[in-house]
PDB file of C-alpha atoms in Angstrom:
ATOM      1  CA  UNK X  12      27.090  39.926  45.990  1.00  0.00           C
ATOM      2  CA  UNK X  13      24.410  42.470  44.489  1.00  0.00           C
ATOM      3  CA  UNK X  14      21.959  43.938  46.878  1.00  0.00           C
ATOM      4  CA  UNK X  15      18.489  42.294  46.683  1.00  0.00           C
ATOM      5  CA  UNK X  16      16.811  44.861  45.424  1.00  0.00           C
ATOM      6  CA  UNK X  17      18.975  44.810  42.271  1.00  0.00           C
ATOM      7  CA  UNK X  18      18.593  41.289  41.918  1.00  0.00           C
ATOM      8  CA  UNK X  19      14.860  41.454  41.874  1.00  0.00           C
ATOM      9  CA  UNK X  20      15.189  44.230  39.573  1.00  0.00           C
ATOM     10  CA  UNK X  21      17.200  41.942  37.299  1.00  0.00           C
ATOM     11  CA  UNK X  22      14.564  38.769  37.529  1.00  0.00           C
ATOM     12  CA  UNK X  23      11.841  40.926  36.313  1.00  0.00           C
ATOM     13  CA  UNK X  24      13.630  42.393  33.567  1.00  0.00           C
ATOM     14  CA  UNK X  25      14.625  38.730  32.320  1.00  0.00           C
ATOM     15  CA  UNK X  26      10.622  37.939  32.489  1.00  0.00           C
ATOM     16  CA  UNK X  27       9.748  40.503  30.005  1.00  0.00           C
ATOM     17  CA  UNK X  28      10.321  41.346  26.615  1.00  0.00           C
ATOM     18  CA  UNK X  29      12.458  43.570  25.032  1.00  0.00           C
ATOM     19  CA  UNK X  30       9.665  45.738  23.359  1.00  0.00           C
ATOM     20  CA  UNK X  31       7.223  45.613  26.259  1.00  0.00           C
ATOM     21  CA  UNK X  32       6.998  45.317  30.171  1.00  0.00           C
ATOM     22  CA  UNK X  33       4.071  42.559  30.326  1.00  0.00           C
ATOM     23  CA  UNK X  34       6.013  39.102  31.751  1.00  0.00           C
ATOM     24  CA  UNK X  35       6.190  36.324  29.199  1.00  0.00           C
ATOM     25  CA  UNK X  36       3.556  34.067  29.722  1.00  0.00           C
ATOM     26  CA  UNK X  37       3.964  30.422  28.620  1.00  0.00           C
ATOM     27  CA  UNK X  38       2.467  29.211  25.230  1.00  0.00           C
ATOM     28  CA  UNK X  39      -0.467  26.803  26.009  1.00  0.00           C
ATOM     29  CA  UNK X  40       0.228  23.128  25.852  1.00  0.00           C
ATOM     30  CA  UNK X  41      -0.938  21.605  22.965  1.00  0.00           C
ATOM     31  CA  UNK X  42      -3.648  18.954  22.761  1.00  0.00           C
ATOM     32  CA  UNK X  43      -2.119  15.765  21.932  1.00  0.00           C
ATOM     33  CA  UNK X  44      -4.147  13.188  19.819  1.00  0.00           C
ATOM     34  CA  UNK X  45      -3.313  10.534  22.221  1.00  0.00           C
ATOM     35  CA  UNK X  46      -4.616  11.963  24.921  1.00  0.00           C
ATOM     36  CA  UNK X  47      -8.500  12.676  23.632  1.00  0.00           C
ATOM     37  CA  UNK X  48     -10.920   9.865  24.711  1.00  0.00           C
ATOM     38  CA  UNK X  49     -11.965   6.990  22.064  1.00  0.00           C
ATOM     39  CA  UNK X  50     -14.985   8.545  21.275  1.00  0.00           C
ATOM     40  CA  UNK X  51     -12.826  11.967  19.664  1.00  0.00           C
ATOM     41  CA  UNK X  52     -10.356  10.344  18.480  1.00  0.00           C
ATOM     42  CA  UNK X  53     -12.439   7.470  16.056  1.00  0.00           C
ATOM     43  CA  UNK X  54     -14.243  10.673  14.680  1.00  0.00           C
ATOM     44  CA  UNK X  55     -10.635  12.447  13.214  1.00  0.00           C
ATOM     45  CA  UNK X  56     -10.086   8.582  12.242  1.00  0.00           C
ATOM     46  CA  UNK X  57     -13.082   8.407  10.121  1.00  0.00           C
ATOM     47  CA  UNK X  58     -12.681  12.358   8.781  1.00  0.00           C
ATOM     48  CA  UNK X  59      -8.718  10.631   8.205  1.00  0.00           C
ATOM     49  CA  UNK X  60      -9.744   8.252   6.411  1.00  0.00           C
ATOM     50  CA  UNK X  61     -12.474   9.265   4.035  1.00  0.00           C
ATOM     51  CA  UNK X  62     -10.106  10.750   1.363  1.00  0.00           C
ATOM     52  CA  UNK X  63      -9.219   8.505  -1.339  1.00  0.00           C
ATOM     53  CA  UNK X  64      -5.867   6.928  -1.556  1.00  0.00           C
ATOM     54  CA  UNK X  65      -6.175   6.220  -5.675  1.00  0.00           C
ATOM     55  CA  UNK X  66      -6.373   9.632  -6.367  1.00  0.00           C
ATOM     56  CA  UNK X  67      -2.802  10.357  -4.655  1.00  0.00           C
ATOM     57  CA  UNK X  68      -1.318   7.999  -7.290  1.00  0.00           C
ATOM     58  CA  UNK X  69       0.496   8.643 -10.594  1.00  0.00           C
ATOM     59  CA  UNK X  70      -0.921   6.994 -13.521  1.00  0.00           C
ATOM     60  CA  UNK X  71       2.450   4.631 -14.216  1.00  0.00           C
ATOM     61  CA  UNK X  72       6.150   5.222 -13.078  1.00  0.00           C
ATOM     62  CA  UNK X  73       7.028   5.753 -17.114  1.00  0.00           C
ATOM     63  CA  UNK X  74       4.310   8.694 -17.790  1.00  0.00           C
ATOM     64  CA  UNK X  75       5.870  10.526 -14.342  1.00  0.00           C
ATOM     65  CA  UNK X  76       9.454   9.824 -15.436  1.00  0.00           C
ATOM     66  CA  UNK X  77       8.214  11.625 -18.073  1.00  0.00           C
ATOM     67  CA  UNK X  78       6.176  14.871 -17.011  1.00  0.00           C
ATOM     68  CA  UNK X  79       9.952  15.275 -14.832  1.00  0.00           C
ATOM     69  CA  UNK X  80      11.635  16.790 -18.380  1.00  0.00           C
ATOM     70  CA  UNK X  81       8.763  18.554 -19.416  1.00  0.00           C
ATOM     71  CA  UNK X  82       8.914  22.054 -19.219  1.00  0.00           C
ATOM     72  CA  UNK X  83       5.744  23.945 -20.379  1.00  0.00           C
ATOM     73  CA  UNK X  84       5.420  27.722 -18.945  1.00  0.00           C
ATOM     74  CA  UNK X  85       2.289  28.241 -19.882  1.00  0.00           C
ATOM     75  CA  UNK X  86       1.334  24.556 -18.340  1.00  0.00           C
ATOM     76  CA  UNK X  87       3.001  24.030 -15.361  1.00  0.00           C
ATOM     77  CA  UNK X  88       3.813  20.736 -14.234  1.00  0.00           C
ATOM     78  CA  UNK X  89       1.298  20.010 -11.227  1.00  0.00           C
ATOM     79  CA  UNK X  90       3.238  18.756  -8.329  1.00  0.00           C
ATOM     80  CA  UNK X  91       1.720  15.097  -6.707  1.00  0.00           C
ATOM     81  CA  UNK X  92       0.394  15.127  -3.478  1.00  0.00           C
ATOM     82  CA  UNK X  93       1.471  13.089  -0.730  1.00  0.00           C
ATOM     83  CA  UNK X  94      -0.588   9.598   0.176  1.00  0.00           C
ATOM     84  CA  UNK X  95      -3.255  11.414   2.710  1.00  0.00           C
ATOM     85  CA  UNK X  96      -2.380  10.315   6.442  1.00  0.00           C
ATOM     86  CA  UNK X  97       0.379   7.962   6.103  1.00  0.00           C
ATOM     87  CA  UNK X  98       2.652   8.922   8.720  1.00  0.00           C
ATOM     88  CA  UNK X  99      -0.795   8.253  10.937  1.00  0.00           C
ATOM     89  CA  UNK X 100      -0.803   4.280  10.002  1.00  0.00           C
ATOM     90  CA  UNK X 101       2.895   4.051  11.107  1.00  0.00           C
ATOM     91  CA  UNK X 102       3.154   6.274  14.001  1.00  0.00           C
ATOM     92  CA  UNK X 103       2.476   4.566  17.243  1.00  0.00           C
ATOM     93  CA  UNK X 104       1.318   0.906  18.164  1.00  0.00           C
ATOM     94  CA  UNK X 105      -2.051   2.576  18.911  1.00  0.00           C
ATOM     95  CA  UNK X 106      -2.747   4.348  16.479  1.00  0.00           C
ATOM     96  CA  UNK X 107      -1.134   1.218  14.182  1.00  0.00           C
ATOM     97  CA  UNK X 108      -3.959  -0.919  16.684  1.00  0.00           C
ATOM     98  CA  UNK X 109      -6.754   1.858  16.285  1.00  0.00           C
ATOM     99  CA  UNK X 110      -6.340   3.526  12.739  1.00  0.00           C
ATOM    100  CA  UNK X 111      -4.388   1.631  10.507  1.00  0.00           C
ATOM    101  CA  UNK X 112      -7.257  -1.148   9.714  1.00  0.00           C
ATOM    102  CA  UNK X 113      -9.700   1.530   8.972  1.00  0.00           C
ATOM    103  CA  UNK X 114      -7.660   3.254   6.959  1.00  0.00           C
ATOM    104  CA  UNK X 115      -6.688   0.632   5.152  1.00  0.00           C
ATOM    105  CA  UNK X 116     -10.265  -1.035   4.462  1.00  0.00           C
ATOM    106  CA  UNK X 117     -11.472   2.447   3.028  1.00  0.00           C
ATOM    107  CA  UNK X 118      -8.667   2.943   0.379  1.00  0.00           C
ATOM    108  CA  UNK X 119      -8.381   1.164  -2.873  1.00  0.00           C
ATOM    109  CA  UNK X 120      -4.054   0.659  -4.281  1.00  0.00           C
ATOM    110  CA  UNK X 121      -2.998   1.231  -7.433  1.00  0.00           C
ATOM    111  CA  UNK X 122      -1.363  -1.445  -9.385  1.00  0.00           C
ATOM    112  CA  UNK X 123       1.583   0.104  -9.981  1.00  0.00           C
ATOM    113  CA  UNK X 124       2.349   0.820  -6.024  1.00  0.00           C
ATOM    114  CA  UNK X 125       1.496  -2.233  -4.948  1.00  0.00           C
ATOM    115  CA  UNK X 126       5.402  -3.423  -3.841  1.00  0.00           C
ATOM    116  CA  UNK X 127       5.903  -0.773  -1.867  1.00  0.00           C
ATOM    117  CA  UNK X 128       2.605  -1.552  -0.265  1.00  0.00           C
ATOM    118  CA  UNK X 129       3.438  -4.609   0.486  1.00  0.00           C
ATOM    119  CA  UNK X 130       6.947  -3.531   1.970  1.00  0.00           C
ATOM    120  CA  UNK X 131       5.284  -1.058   4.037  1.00  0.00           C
ATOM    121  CA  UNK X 132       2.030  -3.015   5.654  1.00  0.00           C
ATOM    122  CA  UNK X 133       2.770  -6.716   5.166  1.00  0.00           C
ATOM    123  CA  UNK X 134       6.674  -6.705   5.086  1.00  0.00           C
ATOM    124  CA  UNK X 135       8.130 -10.269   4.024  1.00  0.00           C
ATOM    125  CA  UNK X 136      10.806  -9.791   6.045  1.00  0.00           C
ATOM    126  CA  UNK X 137       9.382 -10.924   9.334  1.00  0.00           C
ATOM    127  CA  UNK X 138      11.317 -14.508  10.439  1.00  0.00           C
ATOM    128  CA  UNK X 139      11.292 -17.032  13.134  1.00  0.00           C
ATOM    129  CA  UNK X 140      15.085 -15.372  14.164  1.00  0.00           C
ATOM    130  CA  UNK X 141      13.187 -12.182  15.798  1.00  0.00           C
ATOM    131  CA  UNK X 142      12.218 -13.147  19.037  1.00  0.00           C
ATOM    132  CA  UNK X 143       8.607 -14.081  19.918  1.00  0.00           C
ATOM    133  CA  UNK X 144       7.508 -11.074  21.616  1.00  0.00           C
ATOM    134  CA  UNK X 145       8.756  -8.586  18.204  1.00  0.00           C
ATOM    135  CA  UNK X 146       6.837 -11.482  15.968  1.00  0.00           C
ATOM    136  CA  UNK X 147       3.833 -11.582  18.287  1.00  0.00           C
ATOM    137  CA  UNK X 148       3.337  -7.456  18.112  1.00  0.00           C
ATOM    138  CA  UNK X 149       4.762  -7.392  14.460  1.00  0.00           C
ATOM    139  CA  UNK X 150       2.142  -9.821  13.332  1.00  0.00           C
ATOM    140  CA  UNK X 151      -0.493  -8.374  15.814  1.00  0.00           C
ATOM    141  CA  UNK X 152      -0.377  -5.312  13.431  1.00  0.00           C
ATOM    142  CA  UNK X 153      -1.640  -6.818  10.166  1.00  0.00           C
ATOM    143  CA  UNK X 154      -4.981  -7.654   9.758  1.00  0.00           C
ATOM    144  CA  UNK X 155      -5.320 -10.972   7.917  1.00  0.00           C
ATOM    145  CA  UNK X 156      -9.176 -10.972   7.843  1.00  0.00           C
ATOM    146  CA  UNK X 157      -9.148  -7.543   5.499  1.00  0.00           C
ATOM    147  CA  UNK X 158     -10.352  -6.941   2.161  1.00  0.00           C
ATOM    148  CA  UNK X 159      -7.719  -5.839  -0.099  1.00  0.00           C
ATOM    149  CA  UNK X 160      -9.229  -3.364  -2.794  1.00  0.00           C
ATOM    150  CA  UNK X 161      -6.782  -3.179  -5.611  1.00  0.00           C
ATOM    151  CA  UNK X 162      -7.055  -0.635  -8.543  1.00  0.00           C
ATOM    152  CA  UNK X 163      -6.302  -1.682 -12.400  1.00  0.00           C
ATOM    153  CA  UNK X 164      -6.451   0.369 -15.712  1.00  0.00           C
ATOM    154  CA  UNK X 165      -6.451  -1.352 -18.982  1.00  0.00           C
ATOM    155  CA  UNK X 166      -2.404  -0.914 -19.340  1.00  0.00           C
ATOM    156  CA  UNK X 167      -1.782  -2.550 -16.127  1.00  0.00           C
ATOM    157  CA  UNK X 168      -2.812  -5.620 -18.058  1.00  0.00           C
ATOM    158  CA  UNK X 169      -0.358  -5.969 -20.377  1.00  0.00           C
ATOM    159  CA  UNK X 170       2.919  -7.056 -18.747  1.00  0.00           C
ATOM    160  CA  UNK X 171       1.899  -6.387 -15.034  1.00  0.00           C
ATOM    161  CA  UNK X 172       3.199  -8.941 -12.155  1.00  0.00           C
ATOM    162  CA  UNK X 173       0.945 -10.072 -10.039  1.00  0.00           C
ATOM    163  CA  UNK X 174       3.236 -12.394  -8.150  1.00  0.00           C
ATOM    164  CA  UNK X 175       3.655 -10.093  -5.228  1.00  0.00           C
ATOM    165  CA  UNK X 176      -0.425 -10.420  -4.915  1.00  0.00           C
ATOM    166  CA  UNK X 177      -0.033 -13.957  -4.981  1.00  0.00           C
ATOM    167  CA  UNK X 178       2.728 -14.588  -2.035  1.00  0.00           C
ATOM    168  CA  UNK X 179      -0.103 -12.017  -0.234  1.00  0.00           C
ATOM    169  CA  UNK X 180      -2.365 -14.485  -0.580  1.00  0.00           C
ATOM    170  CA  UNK X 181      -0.593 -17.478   0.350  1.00  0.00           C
ATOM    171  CA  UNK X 182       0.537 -15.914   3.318  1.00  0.00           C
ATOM    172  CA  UNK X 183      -2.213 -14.932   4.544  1.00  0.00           C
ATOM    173  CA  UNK X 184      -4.887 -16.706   2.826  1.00  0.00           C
ATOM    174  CA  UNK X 185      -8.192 -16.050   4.714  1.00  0.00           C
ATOM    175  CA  UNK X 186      -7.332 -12.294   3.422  1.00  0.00           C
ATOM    176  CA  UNK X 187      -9.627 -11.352   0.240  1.00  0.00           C
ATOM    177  CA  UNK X 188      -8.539  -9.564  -2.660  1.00  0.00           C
ATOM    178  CA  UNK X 189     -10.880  -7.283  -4.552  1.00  0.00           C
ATOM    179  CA  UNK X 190     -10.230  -5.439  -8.230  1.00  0.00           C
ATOM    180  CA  UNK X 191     -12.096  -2.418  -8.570  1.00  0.00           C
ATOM    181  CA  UNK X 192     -11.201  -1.169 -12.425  1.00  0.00           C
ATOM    182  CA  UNK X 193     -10.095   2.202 -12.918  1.00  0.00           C
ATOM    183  CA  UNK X 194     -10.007   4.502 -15.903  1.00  0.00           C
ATOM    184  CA  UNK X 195      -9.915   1.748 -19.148  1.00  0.00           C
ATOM    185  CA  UNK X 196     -10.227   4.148 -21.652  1.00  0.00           C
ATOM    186  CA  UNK X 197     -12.382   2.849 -24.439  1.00  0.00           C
ATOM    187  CA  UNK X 198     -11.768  -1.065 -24.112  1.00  0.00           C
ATOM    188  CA  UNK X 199     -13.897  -2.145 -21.126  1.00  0.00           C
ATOM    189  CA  UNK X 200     -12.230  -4.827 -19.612  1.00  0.00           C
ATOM    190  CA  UNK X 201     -14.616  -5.454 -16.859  1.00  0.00           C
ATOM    191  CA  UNK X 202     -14.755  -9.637 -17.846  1.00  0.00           C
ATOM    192  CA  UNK X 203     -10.727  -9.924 -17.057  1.00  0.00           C
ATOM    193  CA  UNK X 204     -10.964  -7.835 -13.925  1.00  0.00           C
ATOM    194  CA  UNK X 205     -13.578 -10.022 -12.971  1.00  0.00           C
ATOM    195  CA  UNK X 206     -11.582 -12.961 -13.777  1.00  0.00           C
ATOM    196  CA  UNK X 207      -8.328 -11.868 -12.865  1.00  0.00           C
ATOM    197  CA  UNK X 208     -10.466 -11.466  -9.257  1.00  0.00           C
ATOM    198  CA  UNK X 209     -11.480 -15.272  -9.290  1.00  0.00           C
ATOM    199  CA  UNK X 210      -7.913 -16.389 -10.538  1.00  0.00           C
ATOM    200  CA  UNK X 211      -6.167 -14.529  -7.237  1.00  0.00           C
ATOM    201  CA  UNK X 212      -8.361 -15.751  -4.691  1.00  0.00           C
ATOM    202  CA  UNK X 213      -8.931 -19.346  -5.902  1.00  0.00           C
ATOM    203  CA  UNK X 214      -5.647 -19.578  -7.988  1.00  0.00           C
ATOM    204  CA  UNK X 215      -5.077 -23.610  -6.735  1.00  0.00           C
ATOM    205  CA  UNK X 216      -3.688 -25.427  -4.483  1.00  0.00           C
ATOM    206  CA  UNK X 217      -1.076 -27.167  -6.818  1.00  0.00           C
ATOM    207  CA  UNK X 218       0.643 -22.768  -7.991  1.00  0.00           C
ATOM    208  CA  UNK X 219       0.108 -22.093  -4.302  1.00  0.00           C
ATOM    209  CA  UNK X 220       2.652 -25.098  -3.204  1.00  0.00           C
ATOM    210  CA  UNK X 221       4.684 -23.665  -6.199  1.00  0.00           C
ATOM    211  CA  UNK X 222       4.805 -20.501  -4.896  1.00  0.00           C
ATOM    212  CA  UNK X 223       6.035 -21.571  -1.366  1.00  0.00           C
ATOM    213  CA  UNK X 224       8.407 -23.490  -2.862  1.00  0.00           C
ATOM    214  CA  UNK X 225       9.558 -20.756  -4.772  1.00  0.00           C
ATOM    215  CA  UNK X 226       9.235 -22.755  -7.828  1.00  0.00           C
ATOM    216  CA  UNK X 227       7.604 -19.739  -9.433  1.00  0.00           C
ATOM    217  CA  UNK X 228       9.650 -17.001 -10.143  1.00  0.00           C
ATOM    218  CA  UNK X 229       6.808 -14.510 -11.884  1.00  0.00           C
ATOM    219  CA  UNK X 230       3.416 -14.683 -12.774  1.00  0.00           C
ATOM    220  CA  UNK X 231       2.413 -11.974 -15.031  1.00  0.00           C
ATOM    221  CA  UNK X 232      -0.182 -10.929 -17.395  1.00  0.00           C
ATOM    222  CA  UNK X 233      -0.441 -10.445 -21.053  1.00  0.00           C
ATOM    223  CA  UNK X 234      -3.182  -8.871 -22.966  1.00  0.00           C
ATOM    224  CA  UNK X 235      -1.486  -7.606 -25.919  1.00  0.00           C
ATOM    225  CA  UNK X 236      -1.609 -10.988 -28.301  1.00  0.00           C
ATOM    226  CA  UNK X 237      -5.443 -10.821 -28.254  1.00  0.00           C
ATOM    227  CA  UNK X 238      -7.807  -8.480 -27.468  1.00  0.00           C
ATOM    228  CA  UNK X 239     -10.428 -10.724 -25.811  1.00  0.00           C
ATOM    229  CA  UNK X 240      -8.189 -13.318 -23.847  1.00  0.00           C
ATOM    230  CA  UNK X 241      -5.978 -12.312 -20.969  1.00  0.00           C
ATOM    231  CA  UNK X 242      -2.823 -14.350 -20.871  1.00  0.00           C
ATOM    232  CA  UNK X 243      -1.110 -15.243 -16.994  1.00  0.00           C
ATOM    233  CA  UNK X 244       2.262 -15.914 -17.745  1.00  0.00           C
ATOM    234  CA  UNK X 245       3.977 -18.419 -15.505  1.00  0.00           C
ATOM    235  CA  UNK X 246       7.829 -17.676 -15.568  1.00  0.00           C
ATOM    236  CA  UNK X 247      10.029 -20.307 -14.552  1.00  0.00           C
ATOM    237  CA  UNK X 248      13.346 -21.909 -15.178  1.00  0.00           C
ATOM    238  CA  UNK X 249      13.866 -24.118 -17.654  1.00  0.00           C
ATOM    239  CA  UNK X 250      15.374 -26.709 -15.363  1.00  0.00           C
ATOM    240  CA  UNK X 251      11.745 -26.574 -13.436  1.00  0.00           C
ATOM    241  CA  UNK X 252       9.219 -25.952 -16.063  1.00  0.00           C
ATOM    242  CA  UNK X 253       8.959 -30.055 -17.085  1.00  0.00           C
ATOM    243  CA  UNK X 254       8.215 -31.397 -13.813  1.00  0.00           C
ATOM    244  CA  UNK X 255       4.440 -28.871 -14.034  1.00  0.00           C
ATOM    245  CA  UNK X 256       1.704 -31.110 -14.219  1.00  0.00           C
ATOM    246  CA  UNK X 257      -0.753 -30.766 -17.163  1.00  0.00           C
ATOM    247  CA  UNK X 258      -2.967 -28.812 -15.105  1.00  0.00           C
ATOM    248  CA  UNK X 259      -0.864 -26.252 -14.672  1.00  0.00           C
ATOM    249  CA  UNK X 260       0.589 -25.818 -17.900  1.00  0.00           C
ATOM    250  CA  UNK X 261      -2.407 -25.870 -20.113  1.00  0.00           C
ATOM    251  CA  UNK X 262      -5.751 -24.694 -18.228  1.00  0.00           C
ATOM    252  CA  UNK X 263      -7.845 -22.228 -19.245  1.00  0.00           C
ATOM    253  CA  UNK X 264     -11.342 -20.718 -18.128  1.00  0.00           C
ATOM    254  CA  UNK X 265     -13.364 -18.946 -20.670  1.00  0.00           C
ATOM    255  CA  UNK X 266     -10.984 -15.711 -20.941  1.00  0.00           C
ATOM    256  CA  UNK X 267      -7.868 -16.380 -18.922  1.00  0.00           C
ATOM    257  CA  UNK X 268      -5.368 -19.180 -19.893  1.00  0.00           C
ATOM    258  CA  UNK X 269      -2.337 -20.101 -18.293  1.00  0.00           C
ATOM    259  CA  UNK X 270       0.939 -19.749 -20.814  1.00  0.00           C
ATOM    260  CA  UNK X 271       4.393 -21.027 -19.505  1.00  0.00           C
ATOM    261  CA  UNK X 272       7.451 -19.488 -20.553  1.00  0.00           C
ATOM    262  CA  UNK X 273      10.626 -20.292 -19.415  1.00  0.00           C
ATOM    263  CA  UNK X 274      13.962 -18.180 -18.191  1.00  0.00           C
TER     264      UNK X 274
END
């Protein structure tokens, strides 16, 4: 066994580094979020949440499939930024608890992402199989007394589903939905928003039973057969579409009519 002077000697040389003779000293411990006090922590929630979502968005999935082949050097393609503070709304069960319904209430969605929206906050696939404890703090994460502030441009109009809007709705019905229009170019189509906002929150009784029944298998829109009427498209089989009462298949209020057409 070495003498204990030489093992000493051998300690402190492990302690230091290899360009100086100070002792290593251990890196300071990082300040968790978790671990501030409420008071801290709802102040980086609000300076979380005050960016805008929208602006994170691509126009449409066909004009970024797009800008992928284009190769302009004197234009370079501009690279989209990540949704601000995502990972925050997903991370824990309280920051889901604490963050996620004020970070949600300040940003509006863009039409085109609103599936994976709905995937990712109110996920369908949530069933009486799970036991009641996972449904109890599954469910305990959504907030069915929100406002849901959607964002439409004029092209969204024109062959855009809005059935996944619809089985929100049903689900959890005491949850409002809210249109804010985006850019709409030179057509201002602020009377269809606003009655494309009506027809989602007070769509019917009679298409809501539909819908739970999955008797409905798209509702879409249609603006392209006239400029001042938006068309909702009810698309069901043909085996289904004769037993729709009248109401259903012909009703119309001043800009928006309902228009069957069968699979």
């Amino acid at each position: 066994m070495a003498p204990a002077n030489l093992r000493v000697g051998l300690l402190q040389r492990h302690k230091t580094t290899p360009y100086s003779n100070k002792p290593i000293t251990e890196p300071p411990k990082k300040l968790s979020l978790l671990s501030l006090s409420p008071e801290l922590r709802n102040c980086i929630y609000s300076h979380a949440a005050h960016e805008p979502l929208f602006f994170t968005y691509p126009q449409n999935g066909k004009a970024t499939h797009k800008r992928q082949f284009e190769k302009d050097p004197l234009n370079p393609r501009k690279k989209l930024t990540t949704i601000p503070f995502l990972g925050l709304t997903q991370t824990c069960i309280l920051l889901r608890t604490e963050f996620r319904p004020l970070w949600l209430a300040t940003h509006r969605v863009a039409f085109s992402c609103i599936p994976g929206y709905m995937r990712a906050f109110y996920p369908d696939d949530i069933t009486s199989v799970m036991p009641s404890h996972i449904l109890t703090r599954l469910e305990s994460f959504h907030d069915t007394r929100c406002i849901l502030q959607l964002w439409f441009r004029i092209d969204d109009l024109n062959d855009g589903s809005i059935m996944p809007l619809l089985k929100f709705r049903v689900r959890y019905p005491e949850t409002k939905i809210m249109i804010n229009n985006g850019d709409a170019g030179d057509l201002d189509p602020q009377n269809h928003i606003g009655y494309l906002t009506w027809f989602l929150n007070t769509s019917g009784e009679e298409l809501d039973s539909w819908i739970r029944r999955k008797g409905i298998m798209d509702v879409r829109l249609d603006q392209q057969r006239h400029p001042n009427k938006l068309f909702i498209k009810l698309v069901v089989s043909r085996k289904q579409a004769g037993s729709l009462t009248p109401s259903i298949r012909c009703t119309s209020t001043q800009t928006m009519v309902y228009h069957i057409r069968t699979t």
